[in-house]
Coordinates of C-alpha atoms in Angstrom, one line a residue:
X44 CA 32.5 0.4 2.3
X45 CA 31.4 -0.9 -1.1
X46 CA 30.8 -4.3 0.5
X47 CA 28.5 -2.6 3.1
X48 CA 26.6 -0.8 0.3
X49 CA 26.1 -4.1 -1.6
X50 CA 24.8 -5.8 1.6
X51 CA 22.3 -2.9 2.0
X52 CA 21.2 -3.2 -1.6
X53 CA 20.5 -6.9 -1.1
X54 CA 18.5 -6.2 2.0
X55 CA 16.4 -3.6 0.2
X56 CA 15.7 -6.1 -2.6
X57 CA 15.0 -9.0 -0.2
X58 CA 13.1 -7.3 2.5
X59 CA 12.3 -3.7 1.3
X60 CA 10.3 -4.3 -1.8
X61 CA 12.9 -2.8 -4.1
X62 CA 13.8 -4.3 -7.5
X63 CA 16.4 -4.1 -10.2
X64 CA 15.8 -3.2 -13.8
X65 CA 18.0 -3.5 -16.8
X66 CA 16.7 -0.1 -18.0
X67 CA 18.2 1.7 -14.9
X68 CA 21.9 2.5 -14.5
X69 CA 24.2 0.1 -12.6
X70 CA 23.3 -0.3 -8.9
X71 CA 20.0 1.7 -9.2
X72 CA 16.9 0.2 -7.8
X73 CA 13.2 1.0 -8.0
X74 CA 10.1 0.5 -5.9
X75 CA 6.5 0.7 -7.1
X76 CA 3.4 0.7 -4.9
X77 CA -0.1 1.9 -4.9
X78 CA -1.9 3.8 -2.2
X79 CA -5.3 5.4 -2.1
X80 CA -6.0 9.1 -1.8
X81 CA -9.8 9.5 -1.1
X82 CA -10.3 6.0 -2.4
X83 CA -8.7 6.5 -5.8
X84 CA -5.6 4.4 -6.3
X85 CA -2.5 6.4 -6.9
X86 CA 0.6 4.8 -8.2
X87 CA 4.0 5.7 -6.7
X88 CA 7.2 4.9 -8.6
X89 CA 10.5 5.7 -7.0
X90 CA 14.0 5.1 -8.4
X91 CA 16.9 4.8 -6.0
X92 CA 20.3 5.9 -7.3
X93 CA 23.5 4.1 -6.5
X94 CA 24.3 7.0 -4.1
X95 CA 21.0 6.5 -2.2
X96 CA 19.0 9.5 -3.5
X97 CA 15.4 8.8 -4.5
X98 CA 13.6 10.1 -7.6
X99 CA 10.0 10.1 -8.6
X100 CA 10.5 11.6 -12.1
X101 CA 13.0 10.8 -14.8
X102 CA 13.6 14.5 -15.4
X103 CA 14.9 15.1 -11.9
X104 CA 17.0 11.9 -12.0
X105 CA 18.7 12.9 -15.2
X106 CA 19.0 16.6 -14.2
X107 CA 20.9 15.6 -11.0
X108 CA 23.1 13.1 -12.8
X109 CA 24.8 15.0 -15.6
X110 CA 27.5 12.3 -15.8
X111 CA 25.0 9.8 -17.2
X112 CA 25.5 8.9 -20.9
X113 CA 22.8 9.8 -23.4
X114 CA 22.0 6.1 -23.6
X115 CA 21.5 5.8 -19.8
X116 CA 19.3 8.9 -19.8
X117 CA 17.1 7.5 -22.5
X118 CA 16.9 4.2 -20.6
X119 CA 15.7 6.0 -17.5
X120 CA 13.0 7.9 -19.6
X121 CA 11.9 4.6 -21.1
X122 CA 11.8 2.9 -17.7
X123 CA 9.6 5.5 -16.1
X124 CA 7.2 5.7 -19.0
X125 CA 6.9 2.0 -19.5
X126 CA 6.2 1.3 -15.8
X127 CA 3.7 4.2 -15.6
X128 CA 1.7 2.8 -18.6
X129 CA 1.5 -0.6 -16.9
X130 CA 0.2 1.0 -13.7
X131 CA -2.4 3.2 -15.4
X132 CA -3.8 0.1 -17.2
X133 CA -4.0 -1.8 -13.9
X134 CA -5.8 1.1 -12.2
X135 CA -8.3 1.5 -15.0
X136 CA -9.1 -2.2 -14.7
X137 CA -10.3 -1.7 -11.1
X138 CA -13.2 0.5 -12.2
X139 CA -16.7 -0.9 -12.8
X140 CA -18.5 -0.7 -16.1
X141 CA -22.2 -1.3 -15.5
X142 CA -24.8 0.4 -17.7
X143 CA -27.3 0.2 -14.9
X144 CA -25.4 3.0 -13.2
X145 CA -23.3 4.7 -15.9
X146 CA -23.6 5.2 -19.7
X147 CA -21.8 2.9 -22.0
X148 CA -18.0 3.7 -22.0
X149 CA -18.1 5.2 -18.5
X150 CA -16.9 3.6 -15.4
X151 CA -17.4 4.2 -11.7
X152 CA -16.2 3.3 -8.2
X153 CA -17.4 4.0 -4.7
X154 CA -15.4 5.0 -1.8
X155 CA -16.7 4.7 1.8
X156 CA -15.1 6.4 4.8
X157 CA -16.0 7.3 8.4
X158 CA -16.6 11.1 8.6
X159 CA -15.3 12.4 12.0
X160 CA -17.1 15.7 11.4
X161 CA -20.5 14.1 10.7
X162 CA -19.8 11.0 12.9
X163 CA -21.1 8.6 10.3
X164 CA -20.1 6.6 7.3
X165 CA -20.0 8.6 4.1
X166 CA -19.8 7.3 0.5
X167 CA -18.5 9.2 -2.4
X168 CA -18.5 8.1 -6.1
X169 CA -15.8 8.6 -8.7
X170 CA -16.6 8.5 -12.4
X171 CA -14.3 7.9 -15.3
X172 CA -15.2 9.3 -18.7
X173 CA -14.6 7.2 -21.8
X174 CA -11.5 9.4 -22.3
X175 CA -10.1 8.5 -18.9
X176 CA -10.8 11.7 -17.0
X177 CA -11.7 11.1 -13.4
X178 CA -14.5 13.2 -11.8
X179 CA -15.4 13.1 -8.1
X180 CA -19.1 13.2 -7.2
X181 CA -22.4 13.6 -8.9
X182 CA -22.5 17.3 -8.8
X183 CA -19.2 17.6 -10.8
X184 CA -20.4 14.9 -13.3
X185 CA -23.6 16.9 -13.9
X186 CA -21.5 20.1 -14.5
X187 CA -19.1 18.2 -16.8
X188 CA -22.0 16.8 -18.9
X189 CA -23.6 20.3 -19.2
X190 CA -20.3 22.0 -20.1
X191 CA -19.4 19.4 -22.7
X192 CA -22.9 19.4 -24.3
X193 CA -23.7 15.9 -23.2
X194 CA -26.7 16.7 -20.9
X195 CA -28.7 13.9 -22.7
X196 CA -26.5 11.4 -20.8
X197 CA -27.8 12.7 -17.4
X198 CA -30.8 10.2 -17.7
X199 CA -28.3 7.3 -17.7
X200 CA -26.9 8.2 -14.2
X201 CA -29.4 7.0 -11.6
X202 CA -27.1 8.2 -8.7
X203 CA -27.2 11.8 -10.1
X204 CA -31.0 11.7 -10.7
X205 CA -31.6 10.4 -7.2
X206 CA -30.1 13.6 -5.7

């Protein structure tokens, strides 16, 4: 049956979008993809053990495989953290920095969708602070600026002023 498992692994790599990594234990695979939740890209990273179980966190993978050596456990930790850092950088690069719409250091993106309730196209805006915090909508940005003592920046958000 090991031959059958190896055939399945090859199919997953060839046609299923799975990959191998030297940081993962023998016969483990991983798959990484991005999907959008309310227009904000969310990265999904899944590791597939040699026994066919999937994991989205290194803690769970290590916890359920007590037989792994300390070296293998450290490799799994490094794998998850290094891939996540790459994805976060890629996602941040998709944001727009334009001082006509947001203050210097801030970024924004728009997401449009058809509202079944209102029966029309709606657009919402997401803002990223210079520290990387994501805030949805103008009302919450205004609250954030007031709470953090940055109300002077309000004048640099034309979308907030327009409401």
